[in-house]
Coordinates of C-alpha atoms in Angstrom, one line a residue:
Chain I
M1 CA 40.8 25.0 29.4
N2 CA 42.6 24.4 26.0
E3 CA 43.5 27.1 24.0
R4 CA 44.4 26.6 20.9
M5 CA 45.1 29.2 17.9
I6 CA 43.2 29.2 15.0
H7 CA 43.8 30.2 11.9
L8 CA 40.7 31.8 10.1
E9 CA 40.7 33.8 6.1
V10 CA 37.7 35.9 6.5
L11 CA 35.7 37.4 3.7
R12 CA 36.0 41.3 3.4
Y13 CA 33.8 42.2 1.1
D14 CA 32.5 47.0 2.0
P15 CA 30.9 48.0 -1.6
Q16 CA 31.9 51.7 -0.3
V17 CA 35.2 51.3 -0.7
D18 CA 36.2 47.4 -2.4
G19 CA 36.2 46.8 -5.8
E20 CA 36.2 43.1 -5.2
P21 CA 35.7 41.2 -2.0
H22 CA 39.1 40.1 -0.9
F23 CA 40.3 37.1 2.4
Q24 CA 41.5 38.2 5.2
R25 CA 43.2 36.3 7.8
Y26 CA 42.8 36.2 11.2
E27 CA 45.5 34.4 13.9
V28 CA 42.8 34.1 17.2
P29 CA 43.3 32.1 20.5
C30 CA 40.3 29.9 20.5
K31 CA 39.2 27.8 23.4
E32 CA 38.5 24.2 22.9
E33 CA 35.2 23.9 23.2
W34 CA 34.7 27.2 21.3
V35 CA 32.1 27.1 17.6
V36 CA 32.9 29.2 14.7
L37 CA 30.6 32.2 15.8
D38 CA 33.1 32.8 18.9
A39 CA 35.9 33.1 17.2
L40 CA 34.3 36.0 15.4
N41 CA 33.5 37.1 18.7
A42 CA 37.3 37.2 19.6
I43 CA 38.0 39.3 16.7
K44 CA 35.3 41.7 16.9
E45 CA 36.4 42.0 20.3
S46 CA 39.9 41.7 20.4
I47 CA 41.4 42.3 17.0
D48 CA 40.0 43.6 14.1
P49 CA 35.9 45.5 15.4
T50 CA 36.0 47.0 11.6
L51 CA 34.7 43.1 11.4
N52 CA 30.3 42.6 10.2
Y53 CA 28.6 39.5 11.0
R54 CA 24.7 38.3 11.7
W55 CA 23.9 36.5 15.3
S56 CA 21.6 36.9 18.1
C57 CA 21.5 33.2 20.2
H58 CA 24.4 31.7 20.2
M59 CA 22.1 28.6 20.2
A60 CA 21.4 27.3 16.5
V61 CA 17.8 29.0 17.3
C62 CA 17.4 32.6 15.8
G63 CA 18.8 31.5 12.1
S64 CA 20.8 34.7 12.0
C65 CA 24.7 32.8 11.7
G66 CA 24.2 31.0 9.1
M67 CA 27.7 31.4 6.8
M68 CA 30.5 29.0 4.4
I69 CA 32.3 27.3 6.6
N70 CA 34.8 25.9 4.6
G71 CA 32.1 26.0 1.6
E72 CA 29.5 24.5 3.2
P73 CA 26.7 26.6 4.7
R74 CA 26.3 26.3 7.7
L75 CA 25.4 27.5 10.9
S76 CA 28.8 29.8 12.8
C77 CA 27.4 29.3 16.2
H78 CA 26.6 24.7 15.4
A79 CA 30.2 25.1 14.4
F80 CA 32.8 23.7 17.0
L81 CA 36.2 24.3 16.0
R82 CA 37.8 20.6 17.0
D83 CA 36.4 19.6 14.1
F84 CA 38.2 22.2 11.6
E85 CA 41.8 20.8 10.8
G86 CA 43.7 24.6 9.3
V87 CA 43.4 27.2 7.9
I88 CA 39.1 27.6 8.5
R89 CA 37.3 30.1 5.8
V90 CA 34.5 31.6 6.2
E91 CA 32.3 34.0 3.3
P92 CA 28.4 35.4 3.9
L93 CA 25.7 32.8 2.5
A94 CA 26.7 31.9 -1.1
N95 CA 23.6 32.8 -3.7
F96 CA 23.0 35.8 -1.5
P97 CA 24.2 39.4 -2.4
I98 CA 26.5 40.5 0.0
E99 CA 25.9 43.7 2.0
R100 CA 28.8 44.0 3.6
D101 CA 31.2 41.2 4.8
L102 CA 29.3 38.5 6.1
V103 CA 26.3 39.9 6.2
T104 CA 24.2 40.1 3.1
V105 CA 21.5 40.6 2.3
A106 CA 18.0 39.5 2.8
D107 CA 15.9 40.4 0.6
D108 CA 14.9 37.9 -1.5
F109 CA 13.7 35.2 0.6
I110 CA 11.8 37.2 2.7
D111 CA 9.8 38.5 -0.2
K112 CA 9.7 34.7 -1.2
L113 CA 8.3 33.6 2.4
K114 CA 5.8 36.7 2.4
R115 CA 4.1 35.2 -1.2
V116 CA 3.5 31.9 0.4
K117 CA 2.1 32.9 3.2
P118 CA 3.3 31.2 6.1
Y119 CA 0.6 31.6 8.8
L120 CA -3.0 29.7 9.4
I121 CA -5.6 31.0 6.9
P122 CA -8.6 29.6 9.4
G123 CA -10.0 26.5 7.2
E124 CA -13.7 28.0 9.0
N125 CA -14.1 30.1 10.9
K126 CA -15.7 30.9 14.5
P127 CA -16.2 33.2 16.7
I128 CA -14.2 33.6 19.6
A129 CA -16.4 33.2 22.1
D130 CA -16.5 29.3 20.8
G131 CA -13.4 28.4 22.0
E132 CA -10.0 27.2 20.3
Y133 CA -9.2 25.3 16.8
R134 CA -8.4 21.7 17.8
Q135 CA -6.3 19.4 17.2
T136 CA -5.4 16.2 17.6
P137 CA -1.6 14.6 18.7
A138 CA -1.7 12.6 15.4
Q139 CA -3.2 16.0 13.2
L140 CA 0.5 18.0 15.0
M141 CA 2.6 15.1 13.6
K142 CA 1.8 15.2 10.0
Y143 CA 3.2 18.9 10.2
R144 CA 5.2 19.2 13.0
H145 CA 8.9 18.5 11.8
F146 CA 8.7 21.2 8.6
S147 CA 7.1 23.7 11.0
M148 CA 11.3 24.0 13.0
C149 CA 12.5 25.6 10.6
I150 CA 14.3 29.5 12.1
N151 CA 14.0 30.6 8.8
C152 CA 18.6 30.5 8.4
M153 CA 18.1 30.1 4.8
L154 CA 21.7 27.6 4.6
C155 CA 19.1 25.7 2.5
Y156 CA 18.8 28.5 -0.2
A157 CA 22.5 29.2 0.2
A158 CA 23.3 24.8 -0.6
C159 CA 20.5 25.2 -3.6
P160 CA 21.8 25.0 -6.7
Q161 CA 18.3 24.9 -8.6
Y162 CA 18.3 28.9 -6.9
A163 CA 22.0 29.4 -8.0
L164 CA 20.8 29.2 -11.3
Q165 CA 17.2 30.0 -11.3
P166 CA 16.6 33.1 -9.0
L167 CA 13.3 33.7 -9.0
F168 CA 13.1 29.8 -7.8
L169 CA 10.5 30.2 -4.6
G170 CA 13.6 27.6 -2.7
P171 CA 13.2 25.2 -0.9
A172 CA 12.1 26.7 3.1
A173 CA 9.4 28.6 1.8
I174 CA 7.7 25.9 -0.4
T175 CA 7.6 24.1 2.7
L176 CA 7.1 26.4 4.7
A177 CA 3.9 26.4 2.9
H178 CA 3.3 22.6 3.0
R179 CA 3.7 23.1 6.8
Y180 CA 0.5 25.8 6.6
N181 CA -1.4 23.2 3.9
L182 CA -0.9 20.7 5.9
D183 CA -2.5 21.9 9.4
S184 CA -6.1 20.5 10.1
R185 CA -7.1 24.2 11.2
D186 CA -5.5 25.9 7.3
G187 CA -8.2 26.0 4.3
G188 CA -6.2 28.5 2.5
R189 CA -4.0 25.8 0.9
E190 CA -5.9 27.0 -2.6
E191 CA -4.1 30.4 -2.0
R192 CA -0.7 29.2 -0.8
Q193 CA -1.5 26.9 -4.8
Q194 CA -1.1 29.4 -6.7
V195 CA 2.0 31.0 -6.0
I196 CA 3.7 27.5 -5.4
A197 CA 2.4 25.0 -8.1
T198 CA 4.2 27.1 -10.6
N199 CA 6.8 26.2 -12.9
E200 CA 8.6 29.0 -10.8
G201 CA 7.9 27.3 -6.8
V202 CA 7.4 23.9 -6.8
W203 CA 8.8 22.7 -10.6
E204 CA 11.3 24.2 -10.3
C205 CA 13.0 21.6 -7.9
S206 CA 15.1 19.0 -9.1
F207 CA 14.8 17.0 -6.3
V208 CA 19.1 17.6 -5.5
G209 CA 18.5 17.3 -1.7
A210 CA 21.2 19.6 -0.6
C211 CA 18.4 21.0 1.2
S212 CA 17.6 18.6 3.7
E213 CA 21.2 17.4 3.9
V214 CA 22.4 20.7 5.9
C215 CA 19.7 21.3 7.7
P216 CA 20.9 22.5 11.1
K217 CA 17.1 22.1 11.8
A218 CA 15.7 18.5 10.6
V219 CA 13.1 20.3 8.8
D220 CA 14.2 18.0 5.7
P221 CA 13.0 20.6 3.2
A222 CA 13.8 18.0 -0.3
G223 CA 10.5 15.3 1.9
A224 CA 8.5 18.4 1.6
L225 CA 9.2 19.1 -1.6
Q226 CA 8.2 16.1 -3.2
Q227 CA 5.4 15.5 -1.5
V228 CA 3.9 19.5 -2.9
K229 CA 5.2 17.9 -5.7
V230 CA 2.8 14.7 -5.4
A231 CA -0.2 16.6 -4.2
S232 CA 0.0 19.0 -7.0
T233 CA -0.2 16.9 -10.0
L234 CA -3.0 15.4 -7.9
D235 CA -4.4 18.3 -8.4
W236 CA -3.6 19.1 -12.0
F237 CA -5.0 16.1 -13.1
R238 CA -8.6 16.7 -11.0
E239 CA -8.1 20.1 -12.4
H240 CA -8.0 19.6 -16.0
L241 CA -9.9 15.2 -16.1
L242 CA -12.6 15.0 -13.7
P243 CA -15.4 17.2 -15.4
G244 CA -17.3 20.1 -13.3
A245 CA -13.4 19.9 -11.5
A246 CA -11.5 22.9 -13.5
K247 CA -10.9 25.8 -10.9
Chain J
M1 CA 1.3 33.4 -12.1
A2 CA -0.1 30.2 -13.8
K3 CA -0.5 26.7 -12.6
S4 CA 2.3 24.7 -14.5
N5 CA 1.6 21.9 -16.4
K6 CA 5.0 19.9 -15.6
P7 CA 2.4 18.0 -13.7
I8 CA 2.0 15.3 -16.2
V9 CA 5.4 14.6 -17.3
W10 CA 6.7 14.7 -13.3
S11 CA 3.7 12.3 -13.0
L12 CA 5.1 9.6 -15.5
F13 CA 9.3 10.5 -14.5
A14 CA 7.4 9.7 -11.1
A15 CA 6.3 6.3 -11.9
G16 CA 8.9 4.9 -13.9
G17 CA 11.4 6.0 -11.8
T18 CA 9.4 3.9 -9.1
L19 CA 9.1 1.5 -11.2
A20 CA 13.2 1.5 -12.4
A21 CA 14.2 2.3 -9.2
M22 CA 12.4 -2.2 -8.9
L23 CA 12.3 -3.0 -11.4
A24 CA 16.2 -1.8 -13.3
P25 CA 18.6 -4.1 -11.8
V26 CA 16.9 -7.0 -12.3
L27 CA 16.1 -6.6 -16.0
V28 CA 19.8 -5.9 -16.0
L29 CA 21.2 -9.2 -13.9
L30 CA 18.5 -10.8 -15.9
F31 CA 19.6 -10.2 -19.7
L32 CA 23.1 -9.5 -18.7
L33 CA 22.6 -14.0 -17.7
A34 CA 20.8 -14.4 -20.5
A35 CA 23.0 -12.3 -23.2
M36 CA 26.0 -14.9 -22.1
G37 CA 23.6 -18.3 -22.9
H38 CA 22.6 -18.8 -19.3
A39 CA 18.8 -18.3 -19.3
P40 CA 17.0 -19.9 -17.4
G41 CA 14.4 -22.2 -18.8
L42 CA 11.5 -20.2 -17.7
L43 CA 13.5 -17.0 -19.5
S44 CA 13.3 -19.7 -22.4
Y45 CA 11.8 -18.1 -25.9
A46 CA 9.0 -19.7 -26.1
Q47 CA 8.0 -18.7 -22.9
L48 CA 9.2 -15.2 -23.4
Y49 CA 7.0 -15.2 -26.3
A50 CA 4.0 -16.7 -24.7
F51 CA 4.3 -13.9 -22.8
A52 CA 4.6 -11.9 -24.9
A53 CA 0.9 -12.2 -27.3
H54 CA -1.1 -12.5 -23.5
P55 CA -2.9 -9.6 -23.5
L56 CA -2.4 -8.9 -19.6
G57 CA 2.0 -9.7 -20.7
K58 CA 1.7 -7.1 -23.5
L59 CA -0.3 -4.5 -21.1
F60 CA 3.0 -5.0 -19.2
L61 CA 6.1 -4.6 -20.9
L62 CA 4.2 -1.2 -22.3
T63 CA 4.0 0.0 -19.0
V64 CA 7.9 -1.1 -18.4
I65 CA 9.0 0.8 -21.7
A66 CA 7.4 3.4 -21.7
L67 CA 7.3 4.2 -18.4
F68 CA 11.6 3.7 -17.5
L69 CA 11.2 6.0 -21.4
W70 CA 9.8 8.8 -20.6
H71 CA 11.4 8.8 -16.6
A72 CA 14.9 8.8 -18.4
A73 CA 13.0 11.6 -20.8
H74 CA 13.1 13.8 -18.5
R75 CA 15.4 12.8 -15.9
L76 CA 18.0 13.6 -18.5
R77 CA 15.9 16.7 -19.3
V78 CA 16.1 18.3 -15.5
A79 CA 20.4 16.7 -15.4
L80 CA 20.9 18.9 -18.5
H81 CA 19.4 21.4 -17.2
D82 CA 22.0 21.1 -13.8
F83 CA 24.7 21.5 -16.3
G84 CA 24.4 25.0 -17.1
L85 CA 22.2 24.5 -20.7
R86 CA 19.6 26.5 -20.5
Q87 CA 17.5 25.7 -23.7
D88 CA 15.4 24.0 -21.5
R89 CA 12.6 24.2 -24.0
F90 CA 14.5 23.1 -27.2
V91 CA 16.2 19.6 -25.2
A92 CA 12.3 19.2 -23.6
V93 CA 11.1 18.6 -27.4
I94 CA 13.9 16.4 -28.5
V95 CA 13.9 14.0 -24.9
Y96 CA 10.0 13.9 -24.9
F97 CA 10.1 12.9 -28.3
V98 CA 12.1 10.1 -28.2
A99 CA 10.5 9.2 -24.9
A100 CA 6.9 9.6 -27.2
T101 CA 8.1 7.8 -30.2
G102 CA 9.4 4.7 -28.2
T103 CA 5.9 4.7 -26.4
A104 CA 4.5 4.3 -30.1
L105 CA 7.4 1.8 -31.2
S106 CA 6.2 -0.3 -28.5
V107 CA 2.9 0.2 -29.3
L108 CA 3.5 -1.0 -32.6
Y109 CA 5.8 -4.3 -32.3
L110 CA 3.6 -4.9 -28.9
A111 CA 0.6 -4.6 -31.0
R112 CA 2.2 -6.8 -34.5
I113 CA 3.2 -10.0 -31.9

Protein backbone atom coordinates (compact mmCIF):
# COMPACT_ATOMS: atom_id res chain seq x y z
CA MET A 1 0.00 0.00 0.00
CA ASN A 2 1.32 3.42 -0.96
CA GLU A 3 2.16 5.79 1.87
CA ARG A 4 2.85 9.48 1.72
CA MET A 5 3.42 12.31 4.16
CA ILE A 6 0.36 14.47 4.72
CA HIS A 7 0.61 17.90 6.33
CA LEU A 8 -2.37 18.87 8.42
CA GLU A 9 -3.01 22.24 10.00
CA VAL A 10 -5.45 21.58 12.80
CA LEU A 11 -7.22 24.20 14.88
CA ARG A 12 -6.50 23.74 18.58
CA TYR A 13 -8.40 25.45 21.36
CA ASP A 14 -8.80 24.69 25.01
CA PRO A 15 -10.96 27.47 26.46
CA GLN A 16 -9.56 26.86 29.95
CA VAL A 17 -5.96 27.37 28.86
CA ASP A 18 -5.82 29.20 25.52
CA GLY A 19 -6.84 32.80 25.08
CA GLU A 20 -7.34 32.32 21.35
CA PRO A 21 -7.71 29.33 19.03
CA HIS A 22 -4.49 28.59 17.13
CA PHE A 23 -3.32 26.23 14.43
CA GLN A 24 -1.01 23.31 15.02
CA ARG A 25 0.92 21.65 12.20
CA TYR A 26 1.15 17.84 12.03
CA GLU A 27 3.10 15.65 9.65
CA VAL A 28 1.42 12.25 9.34
CA PRO A 29 2.40 9.23 7.26
CA CYS A 30 -0.86 8.32 5.53
CA LYS A 31 -2.00 5.52 3.26
CA GLU A 32 -3.32 6.32 -0.19
CA GLU A 33 -6.90 5.30 0.53
CA TRP A 34 -7.19 7.17 3.83
CA VAL A 35 -9.66 9.91 4.61
CA VAL A 36 -9.02 12.99 6.77
CA LEU A 37 -10.53 11.18 9.77
CA ASP A 38 -7.92 8.41 9.41
CA ALA A 39 -5.18 11.03 9.50
CA LEU A 40 -6.69 12.54 12.67
CA ASN A 41 -6.88 9.09 14.25
CA ALA A 42 -3.24 8.50 13.34
CA ILE A 43 -2.32 11.80 15.03
CA LYS A 44 -4.27 10.90 18.15
CA GLU A 45 -2.81 7.39 18.32
CA SER A 46 0.84 8.09 17.71
CA ILE A 47 1.64 11.82 17.66
CA ASP A 48 -0.58 13.86 19.95
CA PRO A 49 -3.14 12.15 22.23
CA THR A 50 -4.47 15.52 23.41
CA LEU A 51 -6.27 16.25 20.10
CA ASN A 52 -10.07 16.30 20.47
CA TYR A 53 -12.66 15.58 17.78
CA ARG A 54 -15.93 13.68 17.43
CA TRP A 55 -16.41 10.60 15.33
CA SER A 56 -18.16 7.28 15.48
CA CYS A 57 -19.09 5.26 12.42
CA HIS A 58 -16.43 6.14 9.82
CA MET A 59 -19.02 5.52 7.06
CA ALA A 60 -21.05 8.71 6.65
CA VAL A 61 -23.99 7.44 8.66
CA CYS A 62 -23.63 8.82 12.19
CA GLY A 63 -23.09 12.48 11.33
CA SER A 64 -20.56 13.08 14.12
CA CYS A 65 -17.35 13.94 12.28
CA GLY A 66 -18.39 17.10 10.42
CA MET A 67 -15.62 19.72 10.30
CA MET A 68 -14.31 22.47 8.07
CA ILE A 69 -11.75 20.96 5.70
CA ASN A 70 -9.94 23.62 3.70
CA GLY A 71 -12.77 25.96 4.59
CA GLU A 72 -15.59 23.72 3.43
CA PRO A 73 -17.97 21.82 5.71
CA ARG A 74 -17.34 18.10 5.10
CA LEU A 75 -17.66 14.80 6.90
CA SER A 76 -14.03 13.97 7.66
CA CYS A 77 -14.80 10.27 7.05
CA HIS A 78 -15.90 11.18 3.54
CA ALA A 79 -13.00 13.49 2.59
CA PHE A 80 -10.33 11.43 0.85
CA LEU A 81 -6.74 12.61 1.33
CA ARG A 82 -5.94 11.85 -2.32
CA ASP A 83 -8.32 14.65 -3.36
CA PHE A 84 -6.24 17.29 -1.57
CA GLU A 85 -2.92 18.90 -2.42
CA GLY A 86 -0.52 20.60 -0.03
CA VAL A 87 -1.39 21.40 3.56
CA ILE A 88 -4.90 20.40 4.60
CA ARG A 89 -6.49 22.83 7.01
CA VAL A 90 -8.92 21.28 9.50
CA GLU A 91 -11.17 23.45 11.67
CA PRO A 92 -14.29 22.90 13.76
CA LEU A 93 -17.66 23.41 12.04
CA ALA A 94 -18.27 27.08 11.35
CA ASN A 95 -21.14 28.98 13.02
CA PHE A 96 -20.95 26.89 16.22
CA PRO A 97 -19.06 27.73 19.42
CA ILE A 98 -15.94 25.64 20.01
CA GLU A 99 -16.02 23.30 22.98
CA ARG A 100 -12.46 22.10 22.50
CA ASP A 101 -10.24 21.70 19.41
CA LEU A 102 -12.51 20.30 16.65
CA VAL A 103 -15.44 19.63 18.97
CA THR A 104 -18.27 22.17 18.73
CA VAL A 105 -21.20 22.91 21.02
CA ALA A 106 -24.29 21.58 19.23
CA ASP A 107 -26.88 22.70 21.82
CA ASP A 108 -28.42 25.33 19.55
CA PHE A 109 -29.11 22.82 16.79
CA ILE A 110 -30.43 20.18 19.18
CA ASP A 111 -32.78 22.75 20.72
CA LYS A 112 -34.08 23.81 17.30
CA LEU A 113 -34.52 20.20 16.25
CA LYS A 114 -36.71 19.56 19.31
CA ARG A 115 -38.82 22.63 18.60
CA VAL A 116 -39.94 21.42 15.16
CA LYS A 117 -41.24 18.11 16.59
CA PRO A 118 -39.38 15.82 14.19
CA TYR A 119 -41.44 12.72 14.89
CA LEU A 120 -44.77 11.27 13.74
CA ILE A 121 -47.79 12.91 15.32
CA PRO A 122 -50.51 10.48 14.20
CA GLY A 123 -53.29 12.10 12.21
CA GLU A 124 -55.83 9.53 13.35
CA ASN A 125 -55.76 7.73 16.66
CA LYS A 126 -56.50 4.12 16.11
CA PRO A 127 -56.16 1.31 18.61
CA ILE A 128 -53.17 -1.00 18.24
CA ALA A 129 -55.57 -3.86 17.51
CA ASP A 130 -56.49 -2.15 14.23
CA GLY A 131 -53.00 -2.77 12.92
CA GLU A 132 -50.28 -0.63 11.44
CA TYR A 133 -50.54 2.70 9.65
CA ARG A 134 -50.14 1.74 6.03
CA GLN A 135 -48.37 3.75 3.36
CA THR A 136 -48.05 3.24 -0.37
CA PRO A 137 -44.66 3.45 -2.13
CA ALA A 138 -45.87 6.66 -3.82
CA GLN A 139 -46.65 8.23 -0.43
CA LEU A 140 -43.21 7.16 0.80
CA MET A 141 -41.44 8.71 -2.19
CA LYS A 142 -42.90 12.12 -1.32
CA TYR A 143 -40.66 12.54 1.72
CA ARG A 144 -38.09 9.74 1.51
CA HIS A 145 -35.05 11.76 0.49
CA PHE A 146 -35.80 14.39 3.16
CA SER A 147 -35.69 11.58 5.73
CA MET A 148 -32.05 10.76 4.90
CA CYS A 149 -30.75 13.57 7.15
CA ILE A 150 -28.10 12.39 9.64
CA ASN A 151 -28.06 15.63 11.68
CA CYS A 152 -24.41 16.28 10.82
CA MET A 153 -24.95 20.07 10.86
CA LEU A 154 -22.84 20.67 7.73
CA CYS A 155 -25.76 22.68 6.32
CA TYR A 156 -25.68 24.99 9.35
CA ALA A 157 -21.95 25.53 8.89
CA ALA A 158 -22.53 26.37 5.21
CA CYS A 159 -25.58 28.62 5.68
CA PRO A 160 -24.75 32.35 5.46
CA GLN A 161 -28.15 33.24 6.90
CA TYR A 162 -27.52 31.16 10.01
CA ALA A 163 -24.17 32.90 10.33
CA LEU A 164 -25.88 36.31 10.16
CA GLN A 165 -28.93 35.46 12.23
CA PRO A 166 -28.30 32.75 14.87
CA LEU A 167 -32.02 32.65 15.74
CA PHE A 168 -32.75 31.20 12.28
CA LEU A 169 -34.16 27.67 12.67
CA GLY A 170 -31.88 26.56 9.87
CA PRO A 171 -31.89 24.07 7.00
CA ALA A 172 -31.89 20.63 8.69
CA ALA A 173 -34.56 21.39 11.32
CA ILE A 174 -37.00 22.87 8.79
CA THR A 175 -36.31 20.06 6.33
CA LEU A 176 -37.10 17.46 8.99
CA ALA A 177 -40.29 19.28 9.90
CA HIS A 178 -41.18 19.19 6.21
CA ARG A 179 -40.36 15.49 6.04
CA TYR A 180 -42.99 14.74 8.71
CA ASN A 181 -45.47 17.22 7.23
CA LEU A 182 -45.28 15.28 3.97
CA ASP A 183 -45.84 11.94 5.67
CA SER A 184 -49.30 10.54 4.94
CA ARG A 185 -49.50 9.10 8.48
CA ASP A 186 -48.78 12.44 10.13
CA GLY A 187 -51.26 15.03 11.38
CA GLY A 188 -48.93 17.45 13.14
CA ARG A 189 -48.37 20.00 10.39
CA GLU A 190 -50.28 22.86 12.04
CA GLU A 191 -48.25 22.45 15.26
CA ARG A 192 -45.01 22.59 13.29
CA GLN A 193 -46.18 25.53 11.16
CA GLN A 194 -46.43 27.60 14.36
CA VAL A 195 -42.65 27.20 14.63
CA ILE A 196 -41.43 27.08 11.03
CA ALA A 197 -43.77 29.54 9.23
CA THR A 198 -42.29 32.40 11.26
CA ASN A 199 -39.80 35.16 10.51
CA GLU A 200 -37.08 33.20 12.27
CA GLY A 201 -38.26 30.00 10.64
CA VAL A 202 -38.34 29.39 6.92
CA TRP A 203 -38.68 33.10 6.07
CA GLU A 204 -35.14 33.84 7.19
CA CYS A 205 -33.94 31.67 4.27
CA SER A 206 -32.89 33.58 1.15
CA PHE A 207 -32.29 30.47 -0.99
CA VAL A 208 -28.51 30.69 -1.20
CA GLY A 209 -28.51 26.92 -1.63
CA ALA A 210 -25.18 26.21 0.10
CA CYS A 211 -26.94 23.72 2.41
CA SER A 212 -27.81 21.45 -0.50
CA GLU A 213 -24.31 21.70 -1.95
CA VAL A 214 -22.59 20.48 1.22
CA CYS A 215 -25.20 17.89 2.29
CA PRO A 216 -23.41 14.50 2.34
CA LYS A 217 -26.70 12.59 2.03
CA ALA A 218 -28.20 14.55 -0.90
CA VAL A 219 -31.17 15.56 1.25
CA ASP A 220 -31.53 18.89 -0.61
CA PRO A 221 -32.57 21.09 2.33
CA ALA A 222 -32.78 24.14 0.04
CA GLY A 223 -35.44 22.38 -2.03
CA ALA A 224 -37.37 21.44 1.10
CA LEU A 225 -37.32 25.04 2.36
CA GLN A 226 -38.65 26.37 -0.95
CA GLN A 227 -41.49 23.83 -0.79
CA VAL A 228 -42.21 24.98 2.78
CA LYS A 229 -42.32 28.59 1.55
CA VAL A 230 -44.83 27.76 -1.17
CA ALA A 231 -47.01 25.75 1.23
CA SER A 232 -46.82 28.47 3.93
CA THR A 233 -47.74 31.12 1.36
CA LEU A 234 -50.82 29.15 0.33
CA ASP A 235 -51.67 28.81 4.05
CA TRP A 236 -51.33 32.56 4.51
CA PHE A 237 -53.75 33.36 1.71
CA ARG A 238 -56.16 30.72 2.95
CA GLU A 239 -56.04 32.05 6.50
CA HIS A 240 -56.32 35.73 5.57
CA LEU A 241 -58.52 35.79 2.48
CA LEU A 242 -60.91 32.88 2.86
CA PRO A 243 -63.71 33.79 5.25
CA GLY A 244 -64.02 31.33 8.11
CA ALA A 245 -60.68 29.69 7.43
CA ALA A 246 -58.64 31.89 9.75
CA LYS A 247 -56.85 30.13 12.55
CA MET B 1 -44.07 33.02 17.92
CA ALA B 2 -46.49 34.42 15.39
CA LYS B 3 -46.64 33.24 11.84
CA SER B 4 -44.89 35.53 9.41
CA ASN B 5 -46.58 37.92 6.99
CA LYS B 6 -43.72 37.55 4.52
CA PRO B 7 -45.88 35.40 2.21
CA ILE B 8 -47.40 38.66 0.86
CA VAL B 9 -44.13 39.94 -0.56
CA TRP B 10 -42.67 36.50 -1.17
CA SER B 11 -45.58 35.42 -3.38
CA LEU B 12 -45.03 38.52 -5.55
CA PHE B 13 -41.30 37.82 -5.52
CA ALA B 14 -41.73 34.19 -6.50
CA ALA B 15 -44.29 34.92 -9.23
CA GLY B 16 -42.12 37.76 -10.56
CA GLY B 17 -39.04 35.57 -10.52
CA THR B 18 -40.74 32.81 -12.46
CA LEU B 19 -42.03 35.28 -15.01
CA ALA B 20 -38.69 37.10 -15.23
CA ALA B 21 -36.80 33.87 -15.80
CA MET B 22 -38.98 33.10 -18.81
CA LEU B 23 -39.57 36.58 -20.24
CA ALA B 24 -36.69 38.86 -19.28
CA PRO B 25 -34.03 37.43 -21.66
CA VAL B 26 -36.44 37.58 -24.61
CA LEU B 27 -37.51 41.12 -23.75
CA VAL B 28 -33.90 42.30 -23.37
CA LEU B 29 -33.06 40.84 -26.79
CA LEU B 30 -36.12 42.36 -28.48
CA PHE B 31 -35.57 45.77 -26.89
CA LEU B 32 -31.92 45.75 -27.94
CA LEU B 33 -32.90 44.87 -31.51
CA ALA B 34 -35.58 47.55 -31.56
CA ALA B 35 -33.19 50.12 -30.07
CA MET B 36 -30.72 49.43 -32.87
CA GLY B 37 -33.41 49.93 -35.48
CA HIS B 38 -33.97 46.28 -36.32
CA ALA B 39 -37.58 46.12 -35.17
CA PRO B 40 -39.42 43.43 -37.13
CA GLY B 41 -42.86 44.30 -38.45
CA LEU B 42 -44.62 42.76 -35.48
CA LEU B 43 -42.80 45.16 -33.16
CA SER B 44 -43.65 48.26 -35.14
CA TYR B 45 -45.12 51.23 -33.26
CA ALA B 46 -48.62 50.74 -34.62
CA GLN B 47 -48.65 47.05 -33.70
CA LEU B 48 -47.35 47.64 -30.17
CA TYR B 49 -49.77 50.52 -29.65
CA ALA B 50 -52.69 48.34 -30.65
CA PHE B 51 -51.46 45.64 -28.26
CA ALA B 52 -51.13 48.07 -25.35
CA ALA B 53 -54.53 49.61 -26.08
CA HIS B 54 -56.38 46.31 -25.82
CA PRO B 55 -57.62 45.51 -22.29
CA LEU B 56 -55.96 42.08 -22.32
CA GLY B 57 -52.71 43.66 -23.57
CA LYS B 58 -52.92 46.17 -20.72
CA LEU B 59 -53.46 43.41 -18.20
CA PHE B 60 -50.47 41.51 -19.60
CA LEU B 61 -48.20 44.57 -19.53
CA LEU B 62 -49.26 45.49 -16.01
CA THR B 63 -48.67 41.94 -14.78
CA VAL B 64 -45.20 41.80 -16.33
CA ILE B 65 -44.11 45.27 -15.17
CA ALA B 66 -45.53 45.03 -11.64
CA LEU B 67 -44.30 41.50 -10.91
CA PHE B 68 -40.82 42.32 -12.28
CA LEU B 69 -40.72 45.36 -9.98
CA TRP B 70 -41.87 43.46 -6.88
CA HIS B 71 -39.46 40.66 -7.66
CA ALA B 72 -36.54 43.07 -8.02
CA ALA B 73 -37.53 44.94 -4.85
CA HIS B 74 -37.55 41.82 -2.71
CA ARG B 75 -34.38 40.47 -4.33
CA LEU B 76 -32.61 43.75 -3.59
CA ARG B 77 -33.85 43.74 0.00
CA VAL B 78 -32.52 40.22 0.57
CA ALA B 79 -29.25 40.94 -1.25
CA LEU B 80 -28.60 44.02 0.90
CA HIS B 81 -29.34 41.93 3.99
CA ASP B 82 -26.87 39.31 2.76
CA PHE B 83 -24.24 41.99 2.23
CA GLY B 84 -24.58 42.90 5.90
CA LEU B 85 -26.90 45.92 5.75
CA ARG B 86 -28.94 45.22 8.86
CA GLN B 87 -31.56 48.03 8.63
CA ASP B 88 -34.02 45.59 7.08
CA ARG B 89 -37.18 47.53 7.87
CA PHE B 90 -35.76 50.74 6.40
CA VAL B 91 -34.57 48.93 3.25
CA ALA B 92 -37.91 47.13 2.94
CA VAL B 93 -39.88 50.39 3.10
CA ILE B 94 -37.76 51.98 0.38
CA VAL B 95 -37.66 49.08 -2.10
CA TYR B 96 -41.34 48.25 -1.72
CA PHE B 97 -42.23 51.92 -2.01
CA VAL B 98 -40.41 52.05 -5.36
CA ALA B 99 -42.19 48.88 -6.51
CA ALA B 100 -45.56 50.22 -5.40
CA THR B 101 -44.94 53.58 -7.10
CA GLY B 102 -43.90 51.80 -10.29
CA THR B 103 -47.02 49.67 -10.15
CA ALA B 104 -49.25 52.71 -9.62
CA LEU B 105 -47.56 54.60 -12.48
CA SER B 106 -48.00 51.59 -14.79
CA VAL B 107 -51.70 51.51 -14.00
CA LEU B 108 -51.93 55.24 -14.64
CA TYR B 109 -50.07 55.19 -17.96
CA LEU B 110 -51.79 52.05 -19.21
CA ALA B 111 -55.17 53.57 -18.38
CA ARG B 112 -54.32 56.61 -20.52
CA ILE B 113 -53.44 54.60 -23.64
